[in-house]
Amino acid sequence: MRCWRYYGGRAMHKVQLNQLELTLAIEPRGPLLIKSGGEGMADPSVPDMAFVRSAAPGGGPSIVYLPGSSLKGVIRSHCERIARTLGVPCCDPFDEKSDCRRETVAEDDPQRQPKIYKRVCPLCRTFGSTQIASRVRFADAFPEPGTIRTETRTSVAIDRLTGGSKGGALFQFEAVIAGRFRAKITLHNYQLWQAGLLALALRDLDAGRLQLGYGTSRGMGHVRAPIIEARVSYLGLAQGDGAVTGLRTRGGYRPLLGDKGTIFYGLGGLLDVPERTAYGLGDDRIELSRPVPTQANGLYVHQQLRAADGSVDPQVLDEFLAACVERWAAFVEERHKERVGEEKGDDG
């Protein structure tokens, strides 16, 4: 049996070790507008601010959609807020003098990728920077057919000097007031604490604590965003009858039969010891109280945590995400201990 071998960490992020796929059903709680650019200039029938549109999947007329970049920006910003609130330092991706941008390692250094991964802040490690690729992908969210309702509203610009309306500054904007968008978020080659941090941000989005798009100071942009599907995948093996026999890991082959579908692996749990040490990772895994049905297609092992048709106990995903949030809490505590140790070293 062929297995991966350790090459100084240079190939770790070039293979698929684990993946968490989350599907959200995003519904506006009130008016929602993700602005397009250049609208209303040549065509007076188009509002001054129109909702961004794209060709429908499979062809057909253009339809409104939620760009993945818009959702990623809101989620990353809130994750940064959570981290800073808990005392976990993270850089500003728009600041050229940020610590992560100053981290440089020689191109010919065989340990370049492990060194960068350990040195960048937790948020850049998760959402990416100029030094390291993102672990999270946000796909564009398209509406379910026949669910979208839009309306055109009229508003007036505010004079920032007087605080009153600005004469002759009426404008129109298009807002989605009802509908359902399917959004897919994929977290790959992830540590369990990263799934926990993402879960906290998505919880706040669903609770209406975050806002998307234009007019947030006016109360626009609140949405519901429940997770309706969730699946974990690993590169694996299956017998001829489809039964799962185990996982391919960077260290070789790990049987799954003894796990009974209750153990889930973060990145550190899928690496061999030398590579895990190079990247500064622990043996990352959690165990749930109930087994999760495990399937394989000959290449990937899949564990379904939630299904849109309700065929999976909804508490399975809740328990999985709660365990990942506990890993985030443990990660925060570790960072605090590291900072205390560094401060003591500086005092000495």
XYZ file of C-alpha atoms in Angstrom:
348
model
C 0.000 0.000 0.000
C 1.348 3.373 -0.979
C 1.248 6.142 1.622
C 2.518 9.709 1.914
C 5.866 10.387 3.460
C 7.234 13.387 5.281
C 8.916 15.979 3.074
C 9.646 18.743 5.537
C 6.068 20.010 5.400
C 6.281 21.348 1.872
C 3.337 19.253 0.598
C 0.988 19.326 3.599
C -1.448 21.883 2.156
C -1.223 20.441 -1.354
C -3.198 17.332 -0.448
C -6.724 16.903 0.915
C -6.551 15.491 4.448
C -9.873 16.503 5.973
C -12.799 18.660 4.942
C -15.907 20.103 6.602
C -18.740 21.192 4.296
C -21.519 23.370 5.699
C -24.623 24.398 3.772
C -26.535 27.428 5.080
C -30.036 28.573 4.205
C -29.765 32.375 4.306
C -33.067 34.249 4.588
C -33.377 38.036 5.040
C -35.057 39.225 8.246
C -35.632 42.618 6.594
C -34.343 44.490 3.535
C -31.030 43.181 2.214
C -28.838 44.807 -0.445
C -25.477 43.691 -1.812
C -24.711 46.524 -4.220
C -23.759 46.138 -7.847
C -21.494 48.692 -9.480
C -22.279 51.357 -12.099
C -26.027 50.859 -12.022
C -28.581 53.516 -12.935
C -26.172 55.642 -14.986
C -27.327 54.789 -18.506
C -30.714 53.191 -17.801
C -33.154 55.379 -15.821
C -35.362 52.332 -15.168
C -32.623 50.766 -13.038
C -32.426 51.918 -9.375
C -29.431 54.009 -8.341
C -28.349 51.054 -6.207
C -29.232 47.670 -7.704
C -28.678 44.246 -6.179
C -25.697 42.391 -7.637
C -26.677 39.844 -10.271
C -25.136 36.913 -12.103
C -26.132 34.430 -14.770
C -28.192 31.634 -13.245
C -26.437 28.284 -12.809
C -27.208 26.257 -15.917
C -28.077 29.338 -17.974
C -31.080 31.590 -18.124
C -31.642 35.252 -17.192
C -29.477 36.904 -14.553
C -30.572 36.564 -10.925
C -29.650 38.187 -7.623
C -27.090 36.310 -5.525
C -24.872 36.711 -2.465
C -21.170 36.848 -3.419
C -19.035 34.504 -1.362
C -16.569 37.348 -0.815
C -19.250 39.413 0.949
C -20.049 36.592 3.363
C -16.368 35.817 3.952
C -15.583 39.431 4.796
C -18.306 39.613 7.448
C -17.382 36.243 8.970
C -13.644 36.969 9.049
C -14.198 40.368 10.629
C -16.376 38.848 13.349
C -13.882 36.044 13.993
C -11.211 38.710 14.477
C -13.520 40.479 16.915
C -14.045 37.255 18.877
C -10.308 36.534 18.980
C -9.335 40.047 20.112
C -12.093 40.067 22.741
C -10.586 36.896 24.211
C -7.059 38.334 24.141
C -5.804 36.380 21.130
C -3.642 38.695 18.981
C -4.434 38.829 15.284
C -3.132 41.107 12.583
C -4.905 43.593 10.338
C -4.927 42.152 6.789
C -5.126 45.702 5.359
C -2.083 46.973 7.261
C 1.171 46.514 5.368
C 3.048 46.762 8.668
C 1.075 43.922 10.269
C 3.090 41.191 11.948
C 1.979 38.472 9.522
C 3.071 40.465 6.481
C 6.491 40.954 8.047
C 6.972 37.213 8.482
C 9.425 36.136 5.791
C 11.173 32.816 5.262
C 13.709 32.109 2.534
C 12.182 30.490 -0.549
C 14.756 27.688 -0.513
C 14.241 26.869 3.174
C 12.922 23.250 3.316
C 10.960 24.191 6.447
C 9.433 27.312 4.868
C 5.765 26.285 4.996
C 5.848 24.894 8.568
C 7.642 28.027 9.801
C 5.116 30.353 8.157
C 2.183 28.303 9.459
C 3.468 28.515 13.047
C 4.326 32.227 12.873
C 1.212 33.743 11.309
C -1.690 34.763 13.537
C -4.659 32.404 14.056
C -6.916 34.418 11.740
C -4.445 34.432 8.848
C -3.866 30.743 9.471
C -7.610 30.229 8.988
C -8.683 32.830 6.415
C -5.393 33.287 4.595
C -3.015 36.154 3.845
C -0.307 37.005 1.351
C 1.867 34.455 3.161
C -0.495 31.490 3.464
C -3.540 30.142 1.646
C -6.983 30.243 3.245
C -8.408 27.135 4.886
C -11.984 28.397 4.277
C -13.830 28.753 0.987
C -17.101 30.632 0.619
C -19.034 29.832 -2.534
C -21.449 32.299 -4.118
C -24.944 31.765 -2.703
C -27.707 31.500 -5.297
C -31.419 31.676 -4.475
C -33.759 28.730 -4.395
C -36.094 28.978 -7.433
C -39.202 31.047 -6.945
C -38.358 32.302 -3.454
C -36.956 35.792 -4.088
C -38.998 38.967 -3.652
C -37.440 42.364 -4.297
C -38.732 45.910 -4.005
C -37.431 49.345 -4.891
C -37.256 51.857 -2.060
C -36.628 55.594 -2.063
C -34.306 57.233 0.426
C -32.531 60.534 0.912
C -28.889 61.270 1.554
C -27.972 62.865 4.894
C -25.883 66.019 5.159
C -23.134 65.108 7.612
C -22.620 68.736 8.580
C -26.228 69.614 9.459
C -27.507 66.122 10.217
C -30.557 66.796 8.054
C -31.576 65.657 4.600
C -29.536 66.902 1.670
C -31.609 68.835 -0.856
C -32.099 67.122 -4.199
C -30.362 63.971 -2.968
C -33.155 61.435 -3.304
C -32.040 58.036 -4.520
C -33.563 54.613 -5.054
C -32.223 51.226 -4.057
C -33.296 47.663 -4.721
C -33.588 45.316 -1.762
C -34.378 41.635 -1.335
C -37.144 41.424 1.267
C -37.866 37.676 1.133
C -36.254 34.547 -0.234
C -33.785 31.823 0.513
C -30.163 31.582 -0.608
C -28.137 28.372 -0.408
C -24.583 29.126 0.768
C -21.805 26.558 0.990
C -18.760 26.992 3.233
C -15.886 24.527 2.993
C -13.155 24.224 5.601
C -10.288 22.000 4.468
C -7.107 20.763 6.128
C -8.405 22.319 9.314
C -7.656 22.118 13.005
C -10.684 21.478 15.194
C -10.368 24.868 16.926
C -10.781 26.527 13.518
C -14.118 24.766 13.071
C -15.075 25.955 16.554
C -14.242 29.593 15.820
C -16.166 29.448 12.542
C -19.136 27.890 14.371
C -19.259 30.818 16.816
C -19.358 33.351 13.978
C -22.072 31.426 12.106
C -24.116 31.178 15.297
C -24.028 34.969 15.649
C -24.942 35.426 11.971
C -27.994 33.193 12.408
C -28.955 35.009 15.617
C -29.056 38.357 13.782
C -25.994 39.803 15.525
C -24.192 40.324 12.197
C -25.328 42.212 9.116
C -24.608 41.782 5.435
C -24.270 44.366 2.703
C -25.429 47.962 2.458
C -27.292 50.021 5.067
C -26.200 48.258 8.233
C -26.398 51.543 10.173
C -30.023 51.773 9.051
C -30.873 48.326 10.368
C -30.596 46.540 7.029
C -28.761 43.294 6.389
C -30.027 41.079 9.213
C -30.489 37.454 8.145
C -31.271 33.990 9.396
C -28.613 31.465 8.448
C -29.232 28.002 9.930
C -26.943 25.131 8.948
C -29.150 22.693 7.060
C -26.465 20.252 5.889
C -23.043 19.300 7.222
C -20.556 16.649 6.222
C -17.018 15.702 7.195
C -14.790 13.977 4.631
C -11.391 12.298 4.729
C -9.313 10.607 2.082
C -9.990 6.922 2.742
C -10.457 3.401 1.505
C -13.474 1.155 1.069
C -13.942 -2.559 0.567
C -15.575 -3.881 -2.573
C -18.971 -3.969 -0.874
C -18.608 -0.312 0.137
C -17.783 -0.931 3.794
C -15.350 1.572 5.244
C -12.007 0.063 6.177
C -10.004 3.090 7.276
C -8.366 6.420 6.611
C -5.314 7.261 4.589
C -3.233 9.585 6.727
C 0.102 11.256 6.101
C 1.646 8.606 8.332
C 0.083 5.701 6.464
C -3.174 3.892 7.134
C -5.483 4.157 10.163
C -8.294 1.616 10.688
C -11.737 3.084 11.299
C -13.662 -0.002 12.323
C -12.774 0.455 15.995
C -13.951 4.064 15.967
C -17.579 3.171 15.108
C -18.018 6.592 13.576
C -17.628 8.493 16.850
C -14.107 9.917 16.380
C -13.401 12.994 14.273
C -9.911 14.114 13.316
C -8.434 17.578 13.020
C -5.335 18.215 10.944
C -2.923 17.150 13.674
C -4.636 13.771 14.009
C -3.954 13.006 10.329
C -0.218 13.776 10.213
C 2.711 11.642 11.215
C 4.750 12.739 14.221
C 7.621 14.543 12.376
C 5.262 16.662 10.294
C 2.922 17.314 13.209
C 5.914 18.566 15.193
C 7.147 20.723 12.305
C 3.798 22.511 12.090
C 3.433 22.790 15.865
C 0.265 20.678 16.002
C -1.050 18.227 18.566
C -2.835 14.909 18.008
C -6.122 16.633 17.160
C -9.294 14.556 17.603
C -12.643 14.543 19.380
C -15.077 11.762 20.243
C -18.858 12.088 20.187
C -21.286 10.228 22.399
C -23.201 8.729 19.480
C -22.021 6.983 16.304
C -22.307 8.818 12.996
C -23.072 6.838 9.814
C -19.889 6.514 7.782
C -19.798 5.881 4.038
C -17.074 5.667 1.429
C -16.974 5.826 -2.343
C -13.577 4.203 -2.749
C -11.658 7.474 -2.469
C -13.271 9.490 0.339
C -14.754 8.613 3.694
C -17.841 10.725 4.475
C -19.608 11.277 7.801
C -22.972 13.049 7.563
C -23.537 15.372 10.526
C -26.779 16.958 9.323
C -29.061 16.366 6.343
C -31.579 18.749 4.815
C -34.192 15.968 4.732
C -33.900 15.426 8.494
C -32.543 11.888 8.128
C -29.712 12.606 10.597
C -30.332 13.440 14.261
C -29.848 17.257 14.445
C -28.104 16.876 17.797
C -25.163 15.173 16.063
C -23.991 18.434 14.477
C -24.713 20.370 17.674
C -22.481 17.998 19.658
C -19.737 18.106 17.015
C -19.667 21.920 16.892
C -19.831 22.183 20.696
C -16.767 19.922 20.930
C -14.966 22.080 18.343
C -15.833 25.234 20.325
C -14.260 23.570 23.386
C -11.117 23.081 21.283
C -11.202 26.795 20.422
C -11.452 27.605 24.146
C -8.465 25.329 24.821
C -6.530 27.016 22.009
C -7.240 30.438 23.540
C -5.973 29.201 26.908
C -2.801 27.875 25.298
C -2.157 31.235 23.647
C -2.579 32.992 26.988
C -0.024 30.663 28.581
C 2.406 31.273 25.717
C 2.090 35.049 26.148
C 2.653 34.794 29.898
C 5.750 32.692 29.247
C 7.046 35.196 26.703
C 6.471 38.110 29.090
C 8.318 36.312 31.890
C 11.184 35.622 29.492
C 11.356 39.303 28.550
C 11.382 40.312 32.226
C 14.202 37.887 32.892
